mmCIF file of C-alpha atoms in Angstrom:
data_model
loop_
_atom_site.group_PDB
_atom_site.id
_atom_site.type_symbol
_atom_site.label_atom_id
_atom_site.label_comp_id
_atom_site.label_asym_id
_atom_site.label_seq_id
_atom_site.Cartn_x
_atom_site.Cartn_y
_atom_site.Cartn_z
ATOM 1 C CA UNK E 1 -37.051 208.660 94.150
ATOM 2 C CA UNK E 2 -34.775 205.590 93.979
ATOM 3 C CA UNK E 3 -37.777 203.345 93.452
ATOM 4 C CA UNK E 4 -39.061 205.658 90.750
ATOM 5 C CA UNK E 5 -35.794 205.591 88.710
ATOM 6 C CA UNK E 6 -35.476 201.785 89.134
ATOM 7 C CA UNK E 7 -38.984 201.442 87.716
ATOM 8 C CA UNK E 8 -38.234 203.812 84.879
ATOM 9 C CA UNK E 9 -35.066 201.882 84.064
ATOM 10 C CA UNK E 10 -36.889 198.492 84.117
ATOM 11 C CA UNK E 11 -39.557 199.854 81.778
ATOM 12 C CA UNK E 12 -36.877 201.144 79.461
ATOM 13 C CA UNK E 13 -35.155 197.754 79.484
ATOM 14 C CA UNK E 14 -38.455 195.976 78.781
ATOM 15 C CA UNK E 15 -39.171 198.373 75.871
ATOM 16 C CA UNK E 16 -35.696 197.882 74.405
ATOM 17 C CA UNK E 17 -35.739 194.120 74.716
ATOM 18 C CA UNK E 18 -39.242 193.760 73.238
ATOM 19 C CA UNK E 19 -38.128 195.986 70.256
ATOM 20 C CA UNK E 20 -35.046 193.748 69.943
ATOM 21 C CA UNK E 21 -37.218 190.619 69.977
ATOM 22 C CA UNK E 22 -39.465 192.078 67.271
ATOM 23 C CA UNK E 23 -36.452 192.918 65.165
ATOM 24 C CA UNK E 24 -35.122 189.319 65.579
ATOM 25 C CA UNK E 25 -38.538 187.921 64.602
ATOM 26 C CA UNK E 26 -38.736 190.170 61.582
ATOM 27 C CA UNK E 27 -35.274 189.025 60.611
ATOM 28 C CA UNK E 28 -36.411 185.330 60.673
ATOM 29 C CA UNK E 29 -39.305 186.033 58.353
ATOM 30 C CA UNK E 30 -37.167 187.758 55.787
ATOM 31 C CA UNK E 31 -37.145 185.886 52.381
ATOM 32 C CA UNK E 32 -34.662 183.132 52.460
ATOM 33 C CA UNK E 33 -31.428 184.081 50.719
ATOM 34 C CA UNK E 34 -31.048 180.868 48.630
ATOM 35 C CA UNK E 35 -34.027 181.765 46.508
ATOM 36 C CA UNK E 36 -32.274 184.931 45.155
ATOM 37 C CA UNK E 37 -35.674 186.117 43.871
ATOM 38 C CA UNK E 38 -36.630 182.889 41.923
ATOM 39 C CA UNK E 39 -39.333 181.960 44.435
ATOM 40 C CA UNK E 40 -39.308 182.346 48.245
ATOM 41 C CA UNK E 41 -41.765 179.545 48.886
ATOM 42 C CA UNK E 42 -39.512 177.020 47.073
ATOM 43 C CA UNK E 43 -37.079 174.976 49.102
ATOM 44 C CA UNK E 44 -33.669 175.573 47.435
ATOM 45 C CA UNK E 45 -30.623 173.363 47.915
ATOM 46 C CA UNK E 46 -27.355 175.189 48.402
ATOM 47 C CA UNK E 47 -25.008 173.200 46.154
ATOM 48 C CA UNK E 48 -24.997 170.941 43.096
ATOM 49 C CA UNK E 49 -23.791 168.069 45.248
ATOM 50 C CA UNK E 50 -26.593 168.532 47.736
ATOM 51 C CA UNK E 51 -29.045 168.736 44.756
ATOM 52 C CA UNK E 52 -27.786 165.425 43.361
ATOM 53 C CA UNK E 53 -28.126 163.738 46.762
ATOM 54 C CA UNK E 54 -31.637 165.083 47.287
ATOM 55 C CA UNK E 55 -32.730 164.059 43.719
ATOM 56 C CA UNK E 56 -31.528 160.556 44.250
ATOM 57 C CA UNK E 57 -33.065 160.334 47.750
ATOM 58 C CA UNK E 58 -36.417 161.855 46.879
ATOM 59 C CA UNK E 59 -36.684 160.409 43.391
ATOM 60 C CA UNK E 60 -37.396 163.907 41.992
ATOM 61 C CA UNK E 61 -35.643 165.585 39.144
ATOM 62 C CA UNK E 62 -33.138 168.343 39.897
ATOM 63 C CA UNK E 63 -33.633 171.611 38.095
ATOM 64 C CA UNK E 64 -30.444 173.748 37.873
ATOM 65 C CA UNK E 65 -30.791 177.420 37.011
ATOM 66 C CA UNK E 66 -27.509 179.203 36.174
ATOM 67 C CA UNK E 67 -27.821 182.928 36.301
ATOM 68 C CA UNK E 68 -25.918 186.106 37.254
ATOM 69 C CA UNK E 69 -27.070 189.077 39.252
ATOM 70 C CA UNK E 70 -26.138 191.747 36.693
ATOM 71 C CA UNK E 71 -27.537 189.936 33.618
ATOM 72 C CA UNK E 72 -30.681 191.620 32.294
ATOM 73 C CA UNK E 73 -31.896 188.414 30.607
ATOM 74 C CA UNK E 74 -31.553 186.516 33.829
ATOM 75 C CA UNK E 75 -33.507 189.243 35.682
ATOM 76 C CA UNK E 76 -36.309 189.189 33.110
ATOM 77 C CA UNK E 77 -36.547 185.388 33.211
ATOM 78 C CA UNK E 78 -36.382 185.392 37.063
ATOM 79 C CA UNK E 79 -39.349 187.776 37.232
ATOM 80 C CA UNK E 80 -41.402 185.705 34.859
ATOM 81 C CA UNK E 81 -40.446 182.505 36.754
ATOM 82 C CA UNK E 82 -41.245 183.954 40.156
ATOM 83 C CA UNK E 83 -44.631 185.291 39.005
ATOM 84 C CA UNK E 84 -45.815 182.061 37.373
ATOM 85 C CA UNK E 85 -47.969 180.047 39.768
ATOM 86 C CA UNK E 86 -47.759 176.782 37.886
ATOM 87 C CA UNK E 87 -43.935 176.913 37.813
ATOM 88 C CA UNK E 88 -43.725 177.829 41.421
ATOM 89 C CA UNK E 89 -46.101 175.055 42.465
ATOM 90 C CA UNK E 90 -44.214 172.397 40.442
ATOM 91 C CA UNK E 91 -40.857 173.722 41.746
ATOM 92 C CA UNK E 92 -42.162 173.513 45.336
ATOM 93 C CA UNK E 93 -43.681 170.036 45.041
ATOM 94 C CA UNK E 94 -42.067 167.990 42.234
ATOM 95 C CA UNK E 95 -38.472 169.121 41.875
ATOM 96 C CA UNK E 96 -35.277 169.497 43.791
ATOM 97 C CA UNK E 97 -34.359 173.161 43.036
ATOM 98 C CA UNK E 98 -31.004 174.857 42.734
ATOM 99 C CA UNK E 99 -30.043 178.276 41.365
ATOM 100 C CA UNK E 100 -26.411 179.001 40.934
ATOM 101 C CA UNK E 101 -24.432 182.159 40.245
ATOM 102 C CA UNK E 102 -21.244 180.294 39.547
ATOM 103 C CA UNK E 103 -20.263 177.419 37.309
ATOM 104 C CA UNK E 104 -20.096 173.883 38.614
ATOM 105 C CA UNK E 105 -17.168 171.595 37.909
ATOM 106 C CA UNK E 106 -19.603 169.192 36.162
ATOM 107 C CA UNK E 107 -19.003 169.757 32.475
ATOM 108 C CA UNK E 108 -22.238 167.901 31.740
ATOM 109 C CA UNK E 109 -24.063 171.000 32.887
ATOM 110 C CA UNK E 110 -22.518 173.117 30.170
ATOM 111 C CA UNK E 111 -22.739 170.929 27.072
ATOM 112 C CA UNK E 112 -22.947 173.918 24.737
ATOM 113 C CA UNK E 113 -21.224 176.636 26.763
ATOM 114 C CA UNK E 114 -21.355 178.531 30.031
ATOM 115 C CA UNK E 115 -23.899 181.155 29.142
ATOM 116 C CA UNK E 116 -26.699 182.484 31.381
ATOM 117 C CA UNK E 117 -29.563 182.131 31.949
ATOM 118 C CA UNK E 118 -29.312 178.349 31.467
ATOM 119 C CA UNK E 119 -31.768 175.810 32.924
ATOM 120 C CA UNK E 120 -30.933 172.095 32.904
ATOM 121 C CA UNK E 121 -32.554 169.054 34.467
ATOM 122 C CA UNK E 122 -30.884 166.093 36.125
ATOM 123 C CA UNK E 123 -32.974 162.979 36.705
ATOM 124 C CA UNK E 124 -32.816 160.941 39.910
ATOM 125 C CA UNK E 125 -30.424 158.448 38.298
ATOM 126 C CA UNK E 126 -28.094 161.541 38.246
ATOM 127 C CA UNK E 127 -28.143 161.807 34.474
ATOM 128 C CA UNK E 128 -28.006 165.329 33.067
ATOM 129 C CA UNK E 129 -30.903 165.490 30.551
ATOM 130 C CA UNK E 130 -29.257 166.979 27.449
ATOM 131 C CA UNK E 131 -32.533 166.062 25.656
ATOM 132 C CA UNK E 132 -34.597 168.611 27.519
ATOM 133 C CA UNK E 133 -33.788 171.779 25.645
ATOM 134 C CA UNK E 134 -35.293 175.182 25.068
ATOM 135 C CA UNK E 135 -36.164 176.736 21.657
ATOM 136 C CA UNK E 136 -32.857 178.280 20.598
ATOM 137 C CA UNK E 137 -30.356 176.228 18.635
ATOM 138 C CA UNK E 138 -27.489 178.577 19.468
ATOM 139 C CA UNK E 139 -28.082 178.327 23.234
ATOM 140 C CA UNK E 140 -29.928 175.146 23.842
ATOM 141 C CA UNK E 141 -30.788 175.572 27.526
ATOM 142 C CA UNK E 142 -31.715 179.249 27.626
ATOM 143 C CA UNK E 143 -35.204 180.545 28.092
ATOM 144 C CA UNK E 144 -36.667 183.979 27.580
ATOM 145 C CA UNK E 145 -39.662 185.342 29.630
ATOM 146 C CA UNK E 146 -42.044 184.578 26.762
ATOM 147 C CA UNK E 147 -40.812 180.945 26.818
ATOM 148 C CA UNK E 148 -42.367 180.226 30.212
ATOM 149 C CA UNK E 149 -45.055 177.948 28.752
ATOM 150 C CA UNK E 150 -42.274 176.001 26.969
ATOM 151 C CA UNK E 151 -40.366 175.788 30.220
ATOM 152 C CA UNK E 152 -43.483 174.392 31.928
ATOM 153 C CA UNK E 153 -43.725 171.758 29.267
ATOM 154 C CA UNK E 154 -40.063 170.824 29.781
ATOM 155 C CA UNK E 155 -40.695 170.573 33.545
ATOM 156 C CA UNK E 156 -43.575 168.209 32.812
ATOM 157 C CA UNK E 157 -41.349 166.300 30.383
ATOM 158 C CA UNK E 158 -38.720 165.841 33.105
ATOM 159 C CA UNK E 159 -41.367 164.452 35.453
ATOM 160 C CA UNK E 160 -42.741 162.136 32.730
ATOM 161 C CA UNK E 161 -39.278 160.749 31.997
ATOM 162 C CA UNK E 162 -38.880 159.582 35.548
ATOM 163 C CA UNK E 163 -42.122 157.656 35.396
ATOM 164 C CA UNK E 164 -41.429 156.019 32.031
ATOM 165 C CA UNK E 165 -37.676 155.458 32.169
ATOM 166 C CA UNK E 166 -36.619 154.960 35.720
#
């Protein structure tokens, strides 16, 4: 009887630990938290400072997305952004990517106000590109879901500027 209960206990321990191992594995595969829904395949930097460092080091432009969780315009843009394959691919391969839910101390990132959503580009020489704007004169760096093609053009423009200017 003693042997039987030891065996039962070992089997129980094995079952518990393998379930635990599976739970841990599942945890690892969860979407990374830094993406905040903008694209889980994209490597996101955590801070503006890290973004600047990576941009300089990799010679890629930094794309900064300012947004807030409870902003419906941000949510709509995020959905369109995350679903667009061309944007996701460029963001993965050609840009240093940062999405922020708070303002940075760099005033150059809010040349016309601290509204959201706001997308700005910083080139590898660490210059904020105030010349890459969206379509709205009252909020120069905002984009709506229907502006995704325009955002793609601006991403390509940011890449072209590096080749021609830097």
